[in-house]
Short mmCIF file of C-alpha atoms and ligand atoms in Angstrom, two decimals:
data_model
loop_
_atom_site.label_atom_id
_atom_site.label_comp_id
_atom_site.label_asym_id
_atom_site.label_seq_id
_atom_site.Cartn_x
_atom_site.Cartn_y
_atom_site.Cartn_z
CA MET A 120 -31.67 2.74 -3.21
CA ASN A 121 -30.73 5.50 -5.64
CA THR A 122 -27.53 7.50 -5.88
CA ASP A 123 -25.75 8.95 -8.90
CA ILE A 124 -22.35 7.61 -7.95
CA LEU A 125 -21.29 4.60 -5.88
CA VAL A 126 -17.72 4.69 -4.60
CA VAL A 127 -16.25 1.47 -3.23
CA GLY A 128 -13.46 2.27 -0.78
CA ALA A 129 -12.94 5.36 1.36
CA GLY A 130 -9.17 5.65 0.83
CA PHE A 131 -7.47 8.36 -1.20
CA ALA A 132 -8.87 7.08 -4.52
CA GLY A 133 -12.45 6.90 -3.26
CA ALA A 134 -12.38 10.12 -1.24
CA VAL A 135 -11.06 12.21 -4.14
CA ILE A 136 -13.64 10.77 -6.57
CA ALA A 137 -16.45 11.32 -4.04
CA GLU A 138 -15.43 14.89 -3.33
CA ARG A 139 -15.06 15.80 -7.02
CA PHE A 140 -18.43 14.36 -8.07
CA ALA A 141 -20.26 15.76 -5.05
CA SER A 142 -18.84 19.20 -5.82
CA HIS A 143 -20.26 18.86 -9.31
CA GLY A 144 -23.79 18.26 -8.03
CA LYS A 145 -23.85 14.46 -8.03
CA THR A 146 -25.14 12.42 -5.12
CA VAL A 147 -22.48 10.02 -3.91
CA LEU A 148 -22.59 6.94 -1.72
CA VAL A 149 -19.18 5.88 -0.37
CA ILE A 150 -18.93 2.43 1.14
CA ASP A 151 -16.03 0.74 2.87
CA ARG A 152 -15.82 -2.71 4.40
CA ARG A 153 -13.69 -1.29 7.20
CA SER A 154 -15.11 0.57 10.18
CA HIS A 155 -13.35 3.81 9.27
CA ILE A 156 -12.54 6.15 6.38
CA GLY A 157 -9.01 6.89 5.10
CA GLY A 158 -8.08 3.48 3.69
CA ASN A 159 -4.51 2.57 4.49
CA ALA A 160 -3.68 6.15 5.41
CA PHE A 161 -6.03 6.00 8.42
CA ASP A 162 -4.54 7.40 11.63
CA GLU A 163 -5.88 7.48 15.16
CA LEU A 164 -4.88 8.10 18.78
CA ASP A 165 -3.79 4.86 20.43
CA SER A 166 -4.87 4.04 23.97
CA ALA A 167 -2.01 6.16 25.36
CA GLY A 168 -3.03 9.17 23.24
CA VAL A 169 -0.21 8.96 20.67
CA LEU A 170 -1.21 9.58 17.04
CA VAL A 171 -0.37 6.39 15.12
CA HIS A 172 -0.94 5.08 11.60
CA ARG A 173 -2.84 1.81 11.97
CA TYR A 174 -1.58 0.45 8.64
CA GLY A 175 2.06 1.49 8.82
CA PRO A 176 3.96 4.74 8.35
CA HIS A 177 2.54 7.19 5.79
CA ILE A 178 4.69 10.16 4.80
CA PHE A 179 3.22 12.54 2.27
CA HIS A 180 5.56 13.70 -0.49
CA THR A 181 4.93 15.01 -3.99
CA ASN A 182 6.38 16.97 -6.88
CA ALA A 183 2.92 17.63 -8.31
CA PRO A 184 1.74 21.17 -7.49
CA HIS A 185 -1.88 20.37 -8.40
CA VAL A 186 -1.98 17.49 -5.90
CA GLU A 187 -0.51 19.66 -3.15
CA GLU A 188 -2.98 22.44 -3.98
CA TYR A 189 -5.97 20.10 -4.04
CA LEU A 190 -5.21 18.44 -0.68
CA SER A 191 -4.37 21.78 0.90
CA LYS A 192 -8.10 22.61 0.69
CA PHE A 193 -8.67 19.97 3.36
CA SER A 194 -5.64 20.23 5.61
CA GLU A 195 -2.92 22.42 6.97
CA TRP A 196 0.54 20.85 6.90
CA LYS A 197 3.52 20.29 9.19
CA ARG A 198 7.01 20.12 7.77
CA TYR A 199 8.63 16.72 7.99
CA GLU A 200 11.53 15.15 6.12
CA HIS A 201 11.72 11.40 6.57
CA ARG A 202 15.06 9.86 7.51
CA VAL A 203 15.70 6.13 7.64
CA LEU A 204 18.58 4.13 9.10
CA SER A 205 19.32 0.55 8.19
CA SER A 206 20.64 -1.90 10.75
CA VAL A 207 23.55 -3.85 9.26
CA ASP A 208 25.80 -6.02 11.43
CA GLY A 209 24.47 -4.31 14.53
CA LYS A 210 25.19 -0.74 13.37
CA LEU A 211 22.83 1.88 11.93
CA TYR A 212 23.61 3.37 8.50
CA PRO A 213 21.71 5.95 6.45
CA ILE A 214 19.57 4.57 3.64
CA PRO A 215 19.25 5.55 0.72
CA ILE A 216 22.91 4.67 0.34
CA ASN A 217 24.83 7.94 0.16
CA GLN A 218 28.25 9.40 0.94
CA GLN A 219 27.76 8.98 4.70
CA THR A 220 26.74 5.34 4.31
CA ILE A 221 29.86 4.49 2.31
CA ASN A 222 32.24 6.40 4.59
CA GLN A 223 30.77 4.92 7.78
CA LEU A 224 30.47 1.39 6.47
CA TYR A 225 33.95 1.11 4.98
CA ASN A 226 35.68 3.57 7.32
CA LEU A 227 36.56 5.97 4.50
CA SER A 228 36.46 9.74 4.09
CA LEU A 229 35.49 10.09 0.45
CA ASP A 230 34.10 13.27 -1.04
CA GLU A 231 31.36 13.22 -3.69
CA GLU A 232 33.72 12.44 -6.52
CA GLY A 233 35.39 9.76 -4.45
CA VAL A 234 32.03 8.11 -3.78
CA ALA A 235 31.17 8.23 -7.50
CA ALA A 236 34.50 6.56 -8.25
CA PHE A 237 33.82 3.99 -5.50
CA PHE A 238 30.47 3.04 -7.04
CA GLU A 239 32.12 2.87 -10.47
CA LYS A 240 34.63 0.39 -9.05
CA VAL A 241 32.17 -1.88 -7.24
CA ARG A 242 29.17 -1.81 -9.58
CA GLU A 243 28.37 -4.75 -11.84
CA LYS A 244 27.33 -3.34 -15.18
CA ARG A 245 24.00 -4.72 -16.35
CA THR A 246 22.35 -3.91 -19.65
CA PRO A 247 19.50 -4.07 -20.12
CA ILE A 248 18.15 -3.54 -16.60
CA ARG A 249 15.52 -6.26 -16.40
CA ASN A 250 14.72 -6.55 -12.70
CA SER A 251 15.44 -5.27 -9.20
CA GLU A 252 18.66 -7.27 -8.89
CA ASP A 253 19.99 -5.67 -12.08
CA ILE A 254 19.21 -2.15 -10.92
CA VAL A 255 20.90 -2.62 -7.53
CA LEU A 256 24.00 -4.45 -8.81
CA ASN A 257 24.34 -1.99 -11.67
CA SER A 258 24.53 0.93 -9.26
CA VAL A 259 26.21 -0.36 -6.08
CA GLY A 260 27.50 -3.88 -6.70
CA ARG A 261 27.31 -7.13 -4.73
CA ASP A 262 28.43 -6.24 -1.20
CA LEU A 263 26.03 -3.33 -0.74
CA CYS A 264 23.29 -5.32 -2.43
CA ASP A 265 23.78 -8.21 0.00
CA LYS A 266 23.95 -5.95 3.05
CA PHE A 267 21.02 -3.62 2.33
CA PHE A 268 18.72 -5.05 -0.36
CA LYS A 269 18.86 -8.81 -0.85
CA ASN A 270 17.38 -10.02 2.42
CA TYR A 271 15.07 -7.06 2.99
CA THR A 272 13.49 -7.78 -0.37
CA ARG A 273 13.18 -11.50 0.27
CA LYS A 274 11.50 -10.75 3.60
CA GLN A 275 9.21 -8.05 2.21
CA TRP A 276 8.03 -9.90 -0.91
CA GLY A 277 8.90 -13.55 -0.35
CA LEU A 278 10.77 -13.25 -3.67
CA ASP A 279 14.30 -12.78 -4.87
CA LEU A 280 15.36 -9.36 -6.16
CA SER A 281 15.74 -10.93 -9.62
CA GLU A 282 12.05 -11.86 -9.68
CA LEU A 283 10.79 -8.32 -9.11
CA SER A 284 10.40 -5.48 -11.58
CA ALA A 285 13.27 -2.98 -11.56
CA ALA A 286 10.83 -0.34 -10.37
CA VAL A 287 10.63 -1.95 -6.89
CA ALA A 288 14.24 -1.48 -5.74
CA GLY A 289 14.38 1.46 -8.15
CA ARG A 290 12.23 3.36 -5.65
CA ILE A 291 15.34 3.73 -3.50
CA PRO A 292 17.88 6.10 -5.08
CA VAL A 293 21.65 5.87 -4.67
CA ARG A 294 23.43 9.14 -3.95
CA THR A 295 27.01 10.32 -4.14
CA ASN A 296 26.28 13.37 -1.96
CA SER A 297 25.45 13.28 1.75
CA ASP A 298 21.70 13.88 1.42
CA ASP A 299 20.24 11.30 3.80
CA ARG A 300 16.56 12.14 3.30
CA TYR A 301 14.37 9.24 2.19
CA PHE A 302 12.52 11.46 -0.29
CA THR A 303 13.71 14.49 -2.24
CA ASP A 304 10.30 15.74 -3.44
CA LYS A 305 9.72 19.47 -3.32
CA PHE A 306 6.73 19.05 -1.02
CA GLN A 307 7.21 16.80 2.01
CA ARG A 308 4.70 17.39 4.77
CA MET A 309 2.39 15.66 7.18
CA PRO A 310 -1.26 16.71 7.52
CA ALA A 311 -1.24 18.95 10.59
CA GLU A 312 -4.19 17.24 12.31
CA GLY A 313 -3.58 13.85 10.76
CA TYR A 314 -4.84 11.97 7.69
CA THR A 315 -8.20 10.95 9.13
CA ARG A 316 -9.10 14.59 9.84
CA MET A 317 -8.19 15.42 6.24
CA PHE A 318 -10.47 12.64 4.95
CA GLU A 319 -13.31 13.83 7.21
CA ARG A 320 -13.10 17.22 5.56
CA MET A 321 -12.97 15.74 2.05
CA LEU A 322 -16.09 13.69 2.67
CA ASP A 323 -17.96 16.41 4.57
CA HIS A 324 -20.35 17.41 1.80
CA PRO A 325 -24.16 17.39 1.76
CA ASN A 326 -24.12 15.24 -1.40
CA ILE A 327 -21.92 12.54 0.18
CA ARG A 328 -23.16 9.67 2.33
CA VAL A 329 -20.66 7.29 3.87
CA GLU A 330 -21.56 3.74 4.91
CA LEU A 331 -18.88 1.87 6.81
CA ASN A 332 -18.70 -1.87 7.58
CA THR A 333 -20.28 -2.38 4.18
CA GLU A 334 -19.14 -4.96 1.63
CA PHE A 335 -19.44 -4.18 -2.06
CA GLN A 336 -21.19 -7.53 -2.60
CA SER A 337 -23.95 -6.52 -0.22
CA VAL A 338 -24.85 -3.40 -2.21
CA ARG A 339 -23.74 -4.52 -5.68
CA ASN A 340 -27.22 -5.29 -6.98
CA ARG A 341 -29.15 -3.18 -4.51
CA VAL A 342 -28.07 0.30 -5.54
CA CYS A 343 -29.20 1.95 -8.73
CA VAL A 344 -26.36 4.09 -10.02
CA GLU A 345 -25.04 5.96 -13.04
CA LYS A 346 -21.46 4.94 -12.32
CA THR A 347 -19.50 2.88 -9.82
CA PHE A 348 -15.90 3.70 -8.91
CA TYR A 349 -14.20 0.66 -7.46
CA SER A 350 -10.94 0.89 -5.50
CA GLY A 351 -10.73 -2.65 -4.07
CA PRO A 352 -8.69 -5.61 -5.37
CA LEU A 353 -9.33 -6.17 -9.07
CA ASP A 354 -9.52 -9.98 -8.97
CA ALA A 355 -12.23 -9.91 -6.28
CA TYR A 356 -14.45 -7.69 -8.45
CA PHE A 357 -14.42 -10.39 -11.13
CA ASN A 358 -14.86 -13.25 -8.65
CA PHE A 359 -11.28 -14.43 -9.24
CA CYS A 360 -12.29 -15.78 -12.66
CA TYR A 361 -8.67 -15.97 -13.83
CA GLY A 362 -7.35 -17.03 -10.43
CA LYS A 363 -5.88 -15.00 -7.59
CA LEU A 364 -3.98 -11.85 -8.48
CA PRO A 365 -1.24 -11.76 -5.82
CA TYR A 366 -1.19 -8.91 -3.32
CA ARG A 367 1.39 -8.80 -0.53
CA SER A 368 0.07 -8.41 2.98
CA LEU A 369 1.54 -7.20 6.24
CA SER A 370 0.77 -7.68 9.87
CA PHE A 371 1.32 -4.58 11.99
CA ARG A 372 2.39 -4.94 15.62
CA HIS A 373 1.93 -1.72 17.53
CA GLU A 374 3.56 -1.10 20.88
CA HIS A 375 3.54 1.78 23.36
CA PHE A 376 6.30 2.60 25.81
CA ALA A 377 5.15 4.69 28.76
CA MET A 378 7.64 7.17 30.24
CA LYS A 379 10.05 6.73 27.34
CA GLU A 380 10.50 9.89 25.30
CA GLN A 381 12.23 8.30 22.34
CA TYR A 382 12.64 4.73 21.08
CA GLN A 383 15.02 5.25 18.13
CA PRO A 384 16.94 8.16 16.59
CA VAL A 385 14.88 8.55 13.39
CA GLY A 386 11.34 7.91 12.07
CA THR A 387 12.13 4.48 10.65
CA VAL A 388 14.83 1.88 11.19
CA ASN A 389 15.05 -0.91 8.59
CA TYR A 390 16.18 -4.42 9.52
CA PRO A 391 17.25 -6.03 6.27
CA ASN A 392 19.03 -9.04 7.76
CA ASP A 393 17.66 -9.66 11.25
CA HIS A 394 14.20 -10.35 12.68
CA GLU A 395 10.98 -11.29 10.93
CA TYR A 396 9.89 -7.68 10.60
CA THR A 397 11.25 -5.36 7.95
CA ARG A 398 11.18 -2.09 9.83
CA ILE A 399 10.23 -0.22 12.99
CA THR A 400 8.63 3.20 12.81
CA GLU A 401 8.32 5.56 15.74
CA PHE A 402 5.38 7.88 15.09
CA LYS A 403 6.36 10.91 17.16
CA HIS A 404 9.19 11.62 14.69
CA LEU A 405 6.64 11.80 11.86
CA THR A 406 3.94 13.77 13.61
CA GLY A 407 6.02 16.01 15.87
CA GLN A 408 3.70 15.18 18.79
CA SER A 409 4.94 15.81 22.35
CA HIS A 410 4.16 13.00 24.75
CA SER A 411 5.89 11.50 27.78
CA GLY A 412 5.71 8.05 26.16
CA THR A 413 6.20 6.83 22.60
CA SER A 414 4.55 4.41 20.16
CA ILE A 415 6.09 2.25 17.46
CA VAL A 416 4.94 -0.22 14.83
CA ARG A 417 6.73 -3.27 13.45
CA GLU A 418 5.82 -4.54 9.98
CA PHE A 419 5.74 -8.31 9.39
CA PRO A 420 5.27 -9.23 5.72
CA GLN A 421 2.93 -12.10 4.92
CA THR A 422 1.22 -13.80 1.98
CA ASP A 423 -2.31 -13.94 3.36
CA GLY A 424 -4.32 -11.16 4.90
CA ASP A 425 -5.52 -7.74 3.81
CA PRO A 426 -4.04 -6.72 0.45
CA TYR A 427 -1.49 -3.90 0.74
CA TYR A 428 0.90 -4.14 -2.21
CA PRO A 429 0.57 -5.29 -5.81
CA VAL A 430 3.45 -7.70 -6.41
CA PRO A 431 5.35 -6.37 -9.46
CA THR A 432 6.55 -9.45 -11.35
CA SER A 433 6.15 -10.07 -15.09
CA GLU A 434 3.87 -13.06 -14.42
CA ASN A 435 1.55 -11.00 -12.23
CA GLN A 436 1.57 -8.17 -14.74
CA ALA A 437 0.36 -10.60 -17.41
CA LEU A 438 -2.44 -11.82 -15.14
CA TYR A 439 -3.34 -8.22 -14.34
CA GLN A 440 -3.63 -7.49 -18.08
CA SER A 441 -6.21 -10.27 -18.42
CA TYR A 442 -8.27 -8.74 -15.65
CA LYS A 443 -7.74 -5.27 -17.10
CA LYS A 444 -9.35 -6.36 -20.37
CA LEU A 445 -12.45 -7.29 -18.39
CA ALA A 446 -12.26 -4.00 -16.50
CA ASP A 447 -12.03 -2.00 -19.72
CA ALA A 448 -15.13 -3.75 -21.03
CA GLU A 449 -17.23 -2.68 -18.03
CA SER A 450 -19.23 0.33 -19.13
CA ALA A 451 -20.62 1.51 -15.81
CA THR A 452 -17.70 0.70 -13.47
CA LEU A 453 -14.35 2.45 -13.37
CA PHE A 454 -11.33 1.09 -11.53
CA ILE A 455 -9.10 3.41 -9.56
CA GLY A 456 -6.36 3.22 -6.94
CA ARG A 457 -3.49 1.03 -5.85
CA LEU A 458 -5.44 -2.23 -5.57
CA ALA A 459 -7.81 -1.85 -8.53
CA GLU A 460 -5.13 -0.59 -10.94
CA TYR A 461 -2.56 -3.02 -9.49
CA ARG A 462 0.03 -0.26 -9.35
CA TYR A 463 2.61 0.43 -6.67
CA TYR A 464 1.23 3.93 -6.18
CA ASN A 465 2.26 6.40 -3.50
CA MET A 466 -0.52 8.53 -2.02
CA ASP A 467 0.12 11.52 -4.26
CA GLN A 468 0.00 9.31 -7.36
CA VAL A 469 -3.38 7.94 -6.30
CA VAL A 470 -4.68 11.47 -5.78
CA ALA A 471 -3.33 12.53 -9.20
CA ALA A 472 -4.92 9.49 -10.90
CA ALA A 473 -8.29 10.09 -9.19
CA LEU A 474 -8.27 13.80 -10.08
CA LEU A 475 -7.51 12.94 -13.69
CA LEU A 476 -10.20 10.25 -13.93
CA SER A 477 -12.87 12.40 -12.31
CA SER A 478 -12.18 15.38 -14.54
CA LYS A 479 -12.24 13.12 -17.62
CA ILE A 480 -15.63 11.62 -16.71
CA LEU A 481 -17.09 14.94 -15.55
CA ASN A 482 -16.07 16.55 -18.85
CA GLN A 483 -17.62 13.69 -20.83
CA THR A 484 -20.94 14.05 -19.03
CA LYS A 485 -21.13 17.86 -19.27
P1 FAD B 640 -6.65 2.00 -0.02
O1 FAD B 640 -6.12 3.00 0.91
O2 FAD B 640 -6.22 0.58 0.11
O3 FAD B 640 -8.24 2.06 0.05
C1 FAD B 640 -9.07 1.07 -0.51
C2 FAD B 640 -10.27 0.90 0.41
O4 FAD B 640 -11.22 0.06 -0.24
C3 FAD B 640 -9.92 0.23 1.72
O5 FAD B 640 -10.30 1.06 2.81
C4 FAD B 640 -10.71 -1.08 1.70
O6 FAD B 640 -11.24 -1.44 2.97
C5 FAD B 640 -11.83 -0.75 0.73
N1 FAD B 640 -12.36 -1.93 0.05
C6 FAD B 640 -11.66 -2.82 -0.70
N2 FAD B 640 -12.48 -3.77 -1.18
C7 FAD B 640 -13.72 -3.49 -0.72
C8 FAD B 640 -15.00 -4.11 -0.87
N3 FAD B 640 -15.17 -5.23 -1.59
N4 FAD B 640 -16.07 -3.55 -0.26
C9 FAD B 640 -15.92 -2.42 0.49
N5 FAD B 640 -14.74 -1.79 0.65
C10 FAD B 640 -13.66 -2.31 0.06
N6 FAD B 640 2.31 6.20 0.23
C11 FAD B 640 2.98 7.36 0.35
O7 FAD B 640 2.80 8.28 -0.48
N7 FAD B 640 3.87 7.57 1.38
C12 FAD B 640 4.10 6.61 2.32
O8 FAD B 640 4.91 6.84 3.24
C13 FAD B 640 3.42 5.37 2.20
N8 FAD B 640 3.64 4.40 3.10
C14 FAD B 640 2.96 3.22 2.99
C15 FAD B 640 3.20 2.24 3.95
C16 FAD B 640 2.50 1.04 3.88
C17 FAD B 640 2.77 -0.03 4.91
C18 FAD B 640 1.58 0.80 2.83
C19 FAD B 640 0.82 -0.51 2.74
C20 FAD B 640 1.34 1.78 1.89
C21 FAD B 640 2.03 3.00 1.95
N9 FAD B 640 1.81 4.01 1.03
C22 FAD B 640 2.50 5.20 1.13
C23 FAD B 640 0.85 3.83 -0.10
C24 FAD B 640 -0.55 4.35 0.25
O9 FAD B 640 -1.06 3.62 1.33
C25 FAD B 640 -1.45 4.17 -0.97
O10 FAD B 640 -0.91 4.78 -2.12
C26 FAD B 640 -2.85 4.75 -0.78
O11 FAD B 640 -3.31 4.66 0.54
C27 FAD B 640 -3.78 3.99 -1.70
O12 FAD B 640 -5.07 4.55 -1.66
P2 FAD B 640 -6.27 3.75 -2.32
O13 FAD B 640 -7.49 4.56 -2.11
O14 FAD B 640 -5.91 3.36 -3.71
O15 FAD B 640 -6.34 2.37 -1.55
N1 UDP B 641 14.41 -2.00 -0.12
C1 UDP B 641 15.46 -2.76 0.39
N2 UDP B 641 16.11 -2.33 1.50
C2 UDP B 641 15.76 -1.20 2.16
C3 UDP B 641 14.68 -0.43 1.67
C4 UDP B 641 14.02 -0.88 0.53
O1 UDP B 641 15.78 -3.80 -0.17
O2 UDP B 641 16.39 -0.86 3.17
C5 UDP B 641 13.72 -2.47 -1.34
C6 UDP B 641 12.64 -3.50 -1.00
O3 UDP B 641 12.50 -4.41 -2.07
C7 UDP B 641 11.43 -2.62 -0.84
C8 UDP B 641 11.63 -1.63 -1.97
O4 UDP B 641 13.05 -1.40 -1.97
O5 UDP B 641 10.23 -3.36 -0.95
C9 UDP B 641 10.89 -0.32 -1.85
O6 UDP B 641 11.15 0.26 -0.59
P1 UDP B 641 10.17 1.33 0.06
O7 UDP B 641 10.79 1.80 1.32
O8 UDP B 641 9.82 2.33 -0.97
O9 UDP B 641 8.91 0.41 0.38
P2 UDP B 641 7.46 0.78 0.98
O10 UDP B 641 7.62 1.98 1.88
O11 UDP B 641 6.59 1.02 -0.19
O12 UDP B 641 7.11 -0.48 1.72
#
């Protein structure tokens, strides 16, 4: 079988690469071991007709105008600003921690300056900031750390905050104002007809062929290609020669409630201290769909199963670097995306990385 480009994985990384090379006259074969395109951003109607995200809630947000512009070729958008509440001692509080959280939790009525002074009083100064425990204690101190971060993190990663890179808990800002949005990016939208429809349009090109239910191993030595772009787990590509590179997995439990308009007040409710799941997301908040019933998903973290997250510890980073040396030495294969680059990427960061890589290679081969 001949094709100019083989793309392993039909998620954001693979779809962007495929679209870019196809638009530049290359023939592209995209394979995915799953039965659908879209990678982890895949969405579908459940049996009740509610649009759900099979692999957990995906909210698109970016500050990169070129990413927004690129994806806008394949989708219209619906406005959506994600809001999250965290269940602590049976009550729901806004997270990221902000003015409202502090006032509600401690029964205060502080203004912005008052909240800043509050944080100054309770924070435990840490320099340097070496890990996720440092970053949380340094900004909000022990009580808020214990209530909102400590147990959530243990549940999500199976690790203590102190074992994880500062960038993990650093994803969640701390605010003195009353902005309770989860993200503050300039562009926060959902694809108007869903992610899968957007991927269909990206891959709808005469130069692109998509083969689903197809393992990389089964085509690895069968396809004659100029270049392969691989977006799967990095350790698997190299047959785990240095041992297993840890990826955190999740099990998703979806549920539909007929004749129930709304399950919870916001898109996501986090459960840091109770239950085995970390959070519940109700999709109608995200998509704006009208339906007489509603659908939710619960996320249960686990060690084994499909890989969803790189696990950012210094030990894993060192192991990743060993694999990366092998990856850099591969002349005909390039590694792209959250699993292959072992980076805790959001969707827009994957798109940006894939646009950059494709333009670099396309310029080299001009
Ligand atoms: P993936 O989407 O994982 O695609 C890789 C594809 O490669 C998969 O389809 C897989 O089946 C295929 N594959 C792997 N190995 C092989 C093989 N050997 N042979 C064939 N196929 C193979 N980002 C946001 O910006 N906002 C959010 O709200 C958000 N929420 C998230 C919630 C959850 C629960 C998770 C897990 C992630 C979330 N993300 C979010 C991150 C987002 O999912 C990723 O950044 C993005 O989907 C990664 O795209 P990718 O193409 O790198 O990888
Ligand atoms: N986190 C936490 N409590 C929360 C929300 C997040 O401790 O209520 C920590 C936790 O370690 C989590 C990380 O911050 O894994 C990043 O959270 P985010 O919501 O960005 O995770 P994702 O959506 O990527 O799963």
